[in-house]
PDB file of C-alpha atoms in Angstrom:
ATOM      1  CA  GLU P 259     -10.505  -4.906 -44.135  1.00 55.00           C
ATOM      2  CA  TYR P 260     -12.446  -3.512 -47.126  1.00 56.00           C
ATOM      3  CA  ASP P 261     -13.811  -0.307 -46.508  1.00 58.00           C
ATOM      4  CA  TRP P 262     -15.890   1.237 -49.970  1.00 57.00           C
ATOM      5  CA  VAL P 263     -17.256   4.525 -49.851  1.00 55.00           C
ATOM      6  CA  GLY P 264     -19.360   5.485 -53.280  1.00 53.00           C
ATOM      7  CA  THR P 265     -21.051   8.681 -54.199  1.00 49.00           C
ATOM      8  CA  LYS P 266     -23.394   9.944 -57.000  1.00 49.00           C
ATOM      9  CA  ASN P 267     -22.708  13.908 -57.793  1.00 51.00           C
ATOM     10  CA  GLY P 268     -20.844  14.614 -54.365  1.00 51.00           C
ATOM     11  CA  ARG P 269     -24.298  14.278 -52.685  1.00 53.00           C
ATOM     12  CA  CYS P 270     -25.704  10.626 -52.354  1.00 52.00           C
ATOM     13  CA  LYS P 271     -22.943   8.640 -49.522  1.00 63.00           C
ATOM     14  CA  ILE P 272     -23.123   4.951 -49.572  1.00 63.00           C
ATOM     15  CA  ARG P 273     -20.201   2.657 -47.752  1.00 83.00           C
ATOM     16  CA  CYS P 274     -19.725  -0.551 -46.618  1.00 87.00           C
ATOM     17  CA  SER P 275     -16.810  -2.594 -44.929  1.00 89.00           C
ATOM     18  CA  GLY P 276     -15.940  -5.814 -44.334  1.00 90.00           C
ATOM     19  CA  ASN P 277     -13.162  -8.180 -45.085  1.00 90.00           C
ATOM     20  CA  TYR P 278     -11.985 -10.527 -48.274  1.00 89.00           C
ATOM     21  CA  SER P 279     -10.430 -13.687 -48.352  1.00 91.00           C
ATOM     22  CA  LYS P 280      -9.457 -15.128 -51.451  1.00 91.00           C
ATOM     23  CA  GLY P 281     -11.840 -12.521 -53.312  1.00 88.00           C
ATOM     24  CA  GLN P 282     -14.441 -14.084 -51.614  1.00 90.00           C
ATOM     25  CA  LYS P 283     -16.436 -11.424 -48.782  1.00 91.00           C
ATOM     26  CA  ILE P 284     -16.023 -13.498 -45.359  1.00 93.00           C
ATOM     27  CA  GLY P 285     -17.000 -12.426 -41.769  1.00 95.00           C
ATOM     28  CA  SER P 286     -19.615  -9.996 -40.796  1.00 95.00           C
ATOM     29  CA  TRP P 287     -20.072  -7.139 -43.200  1.00 94.00           C
ATOM     30  CA  LYS P 288     -21.849  -3.657 -42.703  1.00 93.00           C
ATOM     31  CA  PHE P 289     -23.824  -1.593 -45.323  1.00 93.00           C
ATOM     32  CA  TYR P 290     -24.506   1.921 -44.556  1.00 90.00           C
ATOM     33  CA  ASP P 291     -26.945   4.667 -45.962  1.00 86.00           C
ATOM     34  CA  LYS P 292     -26.362   8.300 -46.942  1.00 81.00           C
ATOM     35  CA  LYS P 293     -26.567   9.461 -43.873  1.00 84.00           C
ATOM     36  CA  GLY P 294     -23.804   7.025 -42.547  1.00 85.00           C
ATOM     37  CA  GLU P 295     -26.137   4.817 -40.297  1.00 89.00           C
ATOM     38  CA  LEU P 296     -25.990   1.088 -40.474  1.00 92.00           C
ATOM     39  CA  VAL P 297     -28.732  -0.436 -42.218  1.00 92.00           C
ATOM     40  CA  GLN P 298     -27.685  -4.151 -42.091  1.00 95.00           C
ATOM     41  CA  GLU P 299     -25.132  -6.267 -41.040  1.00 95.00           C
ATOM     42  CA  TYR P 300     -24.491  -9.681 -42.622  1.00 96.00           C
ATOM     43  CA  ASN P 301     -22.269 -12.348 -41.368  1.00 97.00           C
ATOM     44  CA  TYR P 302     -21.008 -14.331 -45.029  1.00 96.00           C
ATOM     45  CA  ASP P 303     -19.438 -16.797 -43.091  1.00 97.00           C
ATOM     46  CA  SER P 304     -22.802 -17.942 -41.301  1.00 97.00           C
ATOM     47  CA  LYS P 305     -25.379 -16.339 -43.944  1.00 94.00           C
ATOM     48  CA  LYS P 306     -27.280 -15.061 -41.660  1.00 94.00           C
ATOM     49  CA  ILE P 307     -28.793 -11.142 -41.134  1.00 93.00           C
ATOM     50  CA  ILE P 308     -26.918  -9.981 -38.119  1.00 94.00           C
ATOM     51  CA  SER P 309     -29.192  -6.983 -37.748  1.00 93.00           C
ATOM     52  CA  SER P 310     -31.456  -4.861 -40.364  1.00 91.00           C
ATOM     53  CA  THR P 311     -33.115  -1.284 -39.755  1.00 90.00           C
ATOM     54  CA  GLU P 312     -35.561  -1.551 -42.855  1.00 81.00           C
ATOM     55  CA  THR P 313     -39.077  -2.940 -42.490  1.00 72.00           C
ATOM     56  CA  THR P 314     -40.843  -5.536 -43.952  1.00 67.00           C
ATOM     57  CA  SER P 315     -43.487  -5.267 -46.028  1.00 67.00           C
ATOM     58  CA  ASP P 316     -46.960  -6.051 -44.753  1.00 68.00           C
ATOM     59  CA  GLU P 317     -48.402  -7.051 -48.371  1.00 71.00           C
ATOM     60  CA  GLU P 318     -48.408 -10.704 -49.731  1.00 74.00           C
ATOM     61  CA  SER P 319     -45.487 -12.076 -51.790  1.00 75.00           C
ATOM     62  CA  VAL P 320     -46.347 -14.426 -55.185  1.00 74.00           C
ATOM     63  CA  VAL P 321     -44.876 -17.538 -54.026  1.00 74.00           C
ATOM     64  CA  ILE P 322     -44.353 -20.435 -56.903  1.00 72.00           C
ATOM     65  CA  MET P 323     -44.943 -23.579 -55.791  1.00 70.00           C
ATOM     66  CA  ASN P 324     -44.725 -27.050 -58.035  1.00 74.00           C
ATOM     67  CA  GLY P 325     -45.762 -24.611 -60.928  1.00 76.00           C
ATOM     68  CA  ASP P 326     -48.963 -23.116 -58.992  1.00 79.00           C
ATOM     69  CA  THR P 327     -48.829 -19.347 -58.386  1.00 80.00           C
ATOM     70  CA  ILE P 328     -50.026 -18.009 -54.597  1.00 80.00           C
ATOM     71  CA  LYS P 329     -50.026 -15.107 -52.618  1.00 81.00           C
ATOM     72  CA  ILE P 330     -49.150 -15.498 -48.984  1.00 82.00           C
ATOM     73  CA  LYS P 331     -47.810 -13.497 -45.858  1.00 83.00           C
ATOM     74  CA  LEU P 332     -44.394 -14.659 -45.195  1.00 80.00           C
ATOM     75  CA  ASP P 333     -42.358 -15.234 -42.221  1.00 82.00           C
ATOM     76  CA  SER P 334     -39.252 -13.834 -43.426  1.00 83.00           C
ATOM     77  CA  PRO P 335     -39.762 -11.877 -46.770  1.00 85.00           C
ATOM     78  CA  VAL P 336     -37.102 -11.731 -49.645  1.00 89.00           C
ATOM     79  CA  THR P 337     -33.684  -9.849 -48.646  1.00 92.00           C
ATOM     80  CA  PHE P 338     -31.079  -8.298 -50.252  1.00 95.00           C
ATOM     81  CA  ILE P 339     -27.793  -8.890 -48.741  1.00 95.00           C
ATOM     82  CA  GLY P 340     -26.194  -4.753 -48.635  1.00 93.00           C
ATOM     83  CA  ALA P 341     -30.339  -3.873 -48.022  1.00 92.00           C
ATOM     84  CA  ASN P 342     -31.878  -1.558 -50.470  1.00 90.00           C
ATOM     85  CA  VAL P 343     -29.583   1.004 -50.146  1.00 89.00           C
ATOM     86  CA  MET P 344     -26.790  -1.669 -51.979  1.00 91.00           C
ATOM     87  CA  LYS P 345     -29.666  -2.725 -54.516  1.00 93.00           C
ATOM     88  CA  ASN P 346     -30.151   1.061 -55.277  1.00 90.00           C
ATOM     89  CA  HIS P 347     -26.805   1.874 -55.711  1.00 88.00           C
ATOM     90  CA  TYR P 348     -26.215  -1.612 -58.629  1.00 91.00           C
ATOM     91  CA  PHE P 349     -29.703  -0.378 -60.208  1.00 93.00           C
ATOM     92  CA  PHE P 350     -28.726   2.863 -60.786  1.00 91.00           C
ATOM     93  CA  GLN P 351     -24.538   2.453 -61.675  1.00 90.00           C
ATOM     94  CA  ASN P 352     -26.271   0.270 -64.642  1.00 93.00           C
ATOM     95  CA  LEU P 353     -28.864   2.367 -65.359  1.00 93.00           C
ATOM     96  CA  ASN P 354     -28.755   3.917 -69.368  1.00 93.00           C
ATOM     97  CA  TYR P 355     -31.053   6.795 -69.496  1.00 91.00           C
ATOM     98  CA  PRO P 356     -32.226   6.353 -73.123  1.00 91.00           C
ATOM     99  CA  ARG P 357     -30.504   8.906 -75.349  1.00 90.00           C
ATOM    100  CA  SER P 358     -33.691   9.470 -77.416  1.00 88.00           C
ATOM    101  CA  ALA P 359     -35.649   9.760 -74.331  1.00 89.00           C
ATOM    102  CA  ILE P 360     -32.950  12.675 -72.831  1.00 90.00           C
ATOM    103  CA  GLU P 361     -33.248  14.320 -76.576  1.00 91.00           C
ATOM    104  CA  LYS P 362     -36.980  14.547 -76.125  1.00 91.00           C
ATOM    105  CA  GLY P 363     -36.973  15.410 -72.474  1.00 92.00           C
ATOM    106  CA  LEU P 364     -39.339  12.605 -71.778  1.00 91.00           C
ATOM    107  CA  ASN P 365     -39.597   9.905 -68.320  1.00 91.00           C
ATOM    108  CA  GLY P 366     -41.326   8.193 -66.840  1.00 90.00           C
ATOM    109  CA  LYS P 367     -42.252   4.980 -64.382  1.00 93.00           C
ATOM    110  CA  VAL P 368     -41.184   1.644 -65.399  1.00 94.00           C
ATOM    111  CA  ILE P 369     -42.117  -1.262 -63.121  1.00 93.00           C
ATOM    112  CA  VAL P 370     -39.920  -4.124 -63.478  1.00 95.00           C
ATOM    113  CA  THR P 371     -41.391  -7.500 -61.837  1.00 92.00           C
ATOM    114  CA  PHE P 372     -38.849 -10.767 -61.148  1.00 93.00           C
ATOM    115  CA  TYR P 373     -38.880 -13.410 -58.986  1.00 91.00           C
ATOM    116  CA  ILE P 374     -36.148 -15.025 -56.662  1.00 92.00           C
ATOM    117  CA  ASP P 375     -35.876 -18.646 -56.709  1.00 91.00           C
ATOM    118  CA  GLU P 376     -35.150 -20.784 -53.438  1.00 91.00           C
ATOM    119  CA  ASN P 377     -31.264 -20.655 -54.633  1.00 94.00           C
ATOM    120  CA  GLY P 378     -31.342 -16.472 -54.393  1.00 94.00           C
ATOM    121  CA  ILE P 379     -31.218 -16.142 -58.102  1.00 96.00           C
ATOM    122  CA  ALA P 380     -33.461 -13.897 -60.281  1.00 96.00           C
ATOM    123  CA  THR P 381     -35.332 -14.843 -62.606  1.00 94.00           C
ATOM    124  CA  GLY P 382     -38.265 -14.852 -64.945  1.00 93.00           C
ATOM    125  CA  HIS P 383     -37.402 -10.315 -65.293  1.00 95.00           C
ATOM    126  CA  PHE P 384     -40.424  -8.666 -67.292  1.00 93.00           C
ATOM    127  CA  ILE P 385     -42.068  -5.344 -67.486  1.00 93.00           C
ATOM    128  CA  LYS P 386     -45.457  -4.969 -65.715  1.00 85.00           C
ATOM    129  CA  ASP P 387     -46.369  -2.140 -68.242  1.00 88.00           C
ATOM    130  CA  LYS P 388     -44.688  -0.965 -70.996  1.00 92.00           C
ATOM    131  CA  ILE P 389     -44.092   2.843 -71.426  1.00 92.00           C
ATOM    132  CA  GLY P 390     -41.756   2.436 -74.350  1.00 89.00           C
ATOM    133  CA  ASN P 391     -39.306   5.210 -75.518  1.00 89.00           C
ATOM    134  CA  GLY P 392     -36.427   2.549 -74.463  1.00 92.00           C
ATOM    135  CA  PHE P 393     -37.599   3.095 -71.461  1.00 93.00           C
ATOM    136  CA  ASP P 394     -38.372  -0.933 -70.747  1.00 95.00           C
ATOM    137  CA  GLU P 395     -35.316  -2.054 -72.313  1.00 95.00           C
ATOM    138  CA  ALA P 396     -33.163   0.326 -69.345  1.00 95.00           C
ATOM    139  CA  ALA P 397     -35.133  -0.760 -66.734  1.00 95.00           C
ATOM    140  CA  ILE P 398     -34.727  -4.441 -67.222  1.00 96.00           C
ATOM    141  CA  ASP P 399     -31.031  -4.247 -68.199  1.00 97.00           C
ATOM    142  CA  ALA P 400     -30.387  -2.598 -65.201  1.00 96.00           C
ATOM    143  CA  VAL P 401     -32.166  -4.446 -62.829  1.00 97.00           C
ATOM    144  CA  LYS P 402     -30.417  -7.467 -64.663  1.00 97.00           C
ATOM    145  CA  GLN P 403     -26.827  -6.235 -63.620  1.00 97.00           C
ATOM    146  CA  ILE P 404     -28.173  -6.072 -59.661  1.00 97.00           C
ATOM    147  CA  PRO P 405     -26.003  -9.217 -58.213  1.00 96.00           C
ATOM    148  CA  ASN P 406     -27.716 -12.354 -56.736  1.00 96.00           C
ATOM    149  CA  ASP P 407     -27.374 -11.574 -53.406  1.00 95.00           C
ATOM    150  CA  TRP P 408     -31.165 -12.475 -52.047  1.00 96.00           C
ATOM    151  CA  ILE P 409     -31.904 -14.287 -49.244  1.00 94.00           C
ATOM    152  CA  PRO P 410     -34.746 -16.605 -50.309  1.00 92.00           C
ATOM    153  CA  GLY P 411     -38.292 -15.526 -48.454  1.00 86.00           C
ATOM    154  CA  THR P 412     -39.835 -18.484 -46.151  1.00 84.00           C
TER     155      THR P 412
END
C-alpha cells in the first residue's frame, strides 16, 4: 500500500493512497484534500470513478467532432483522476515564477486553454490572453507537466 502526503510551505497538505504493481497504479486509489477529506476515489482496474465530491460545471464544453467545433452540455464532463487537488498539485509543483517578474514585483493571471482528446490526452495548449513578462511561458510549461490522467467527457 502506498500512502503519499505532500505539503506546500508546511500549510497545504494533500494525500493519496493506493497500491502499485510493477510500477503501475492498481485497484482503488483515494485522493484527499488539504483538510484530509476524501474528494475522489478511482479504480484503476475498472477505469471508473467510484466516488467524487467535486461539483460539475453547468457550463457548455467545446467539443471538436469531425473537424467541427461545437459547444454542448456534456452528460459527463472531463475529469482529472485525482480530482482538482492533484491537478493543482502538479501545476504548482512545476510552476517556475519568472525571475524578472519577481525582481520587478510583478504578478498576473494567465489562462491556458487546452483540449482533452478521446484518449484522455491534453493537446493544443495555448494562451488565451497573453500578459508577457515570462508569465505566459511559465504557465503553459506548468500546465503541460500535468500528467495525462484525464477521463474524456461524454
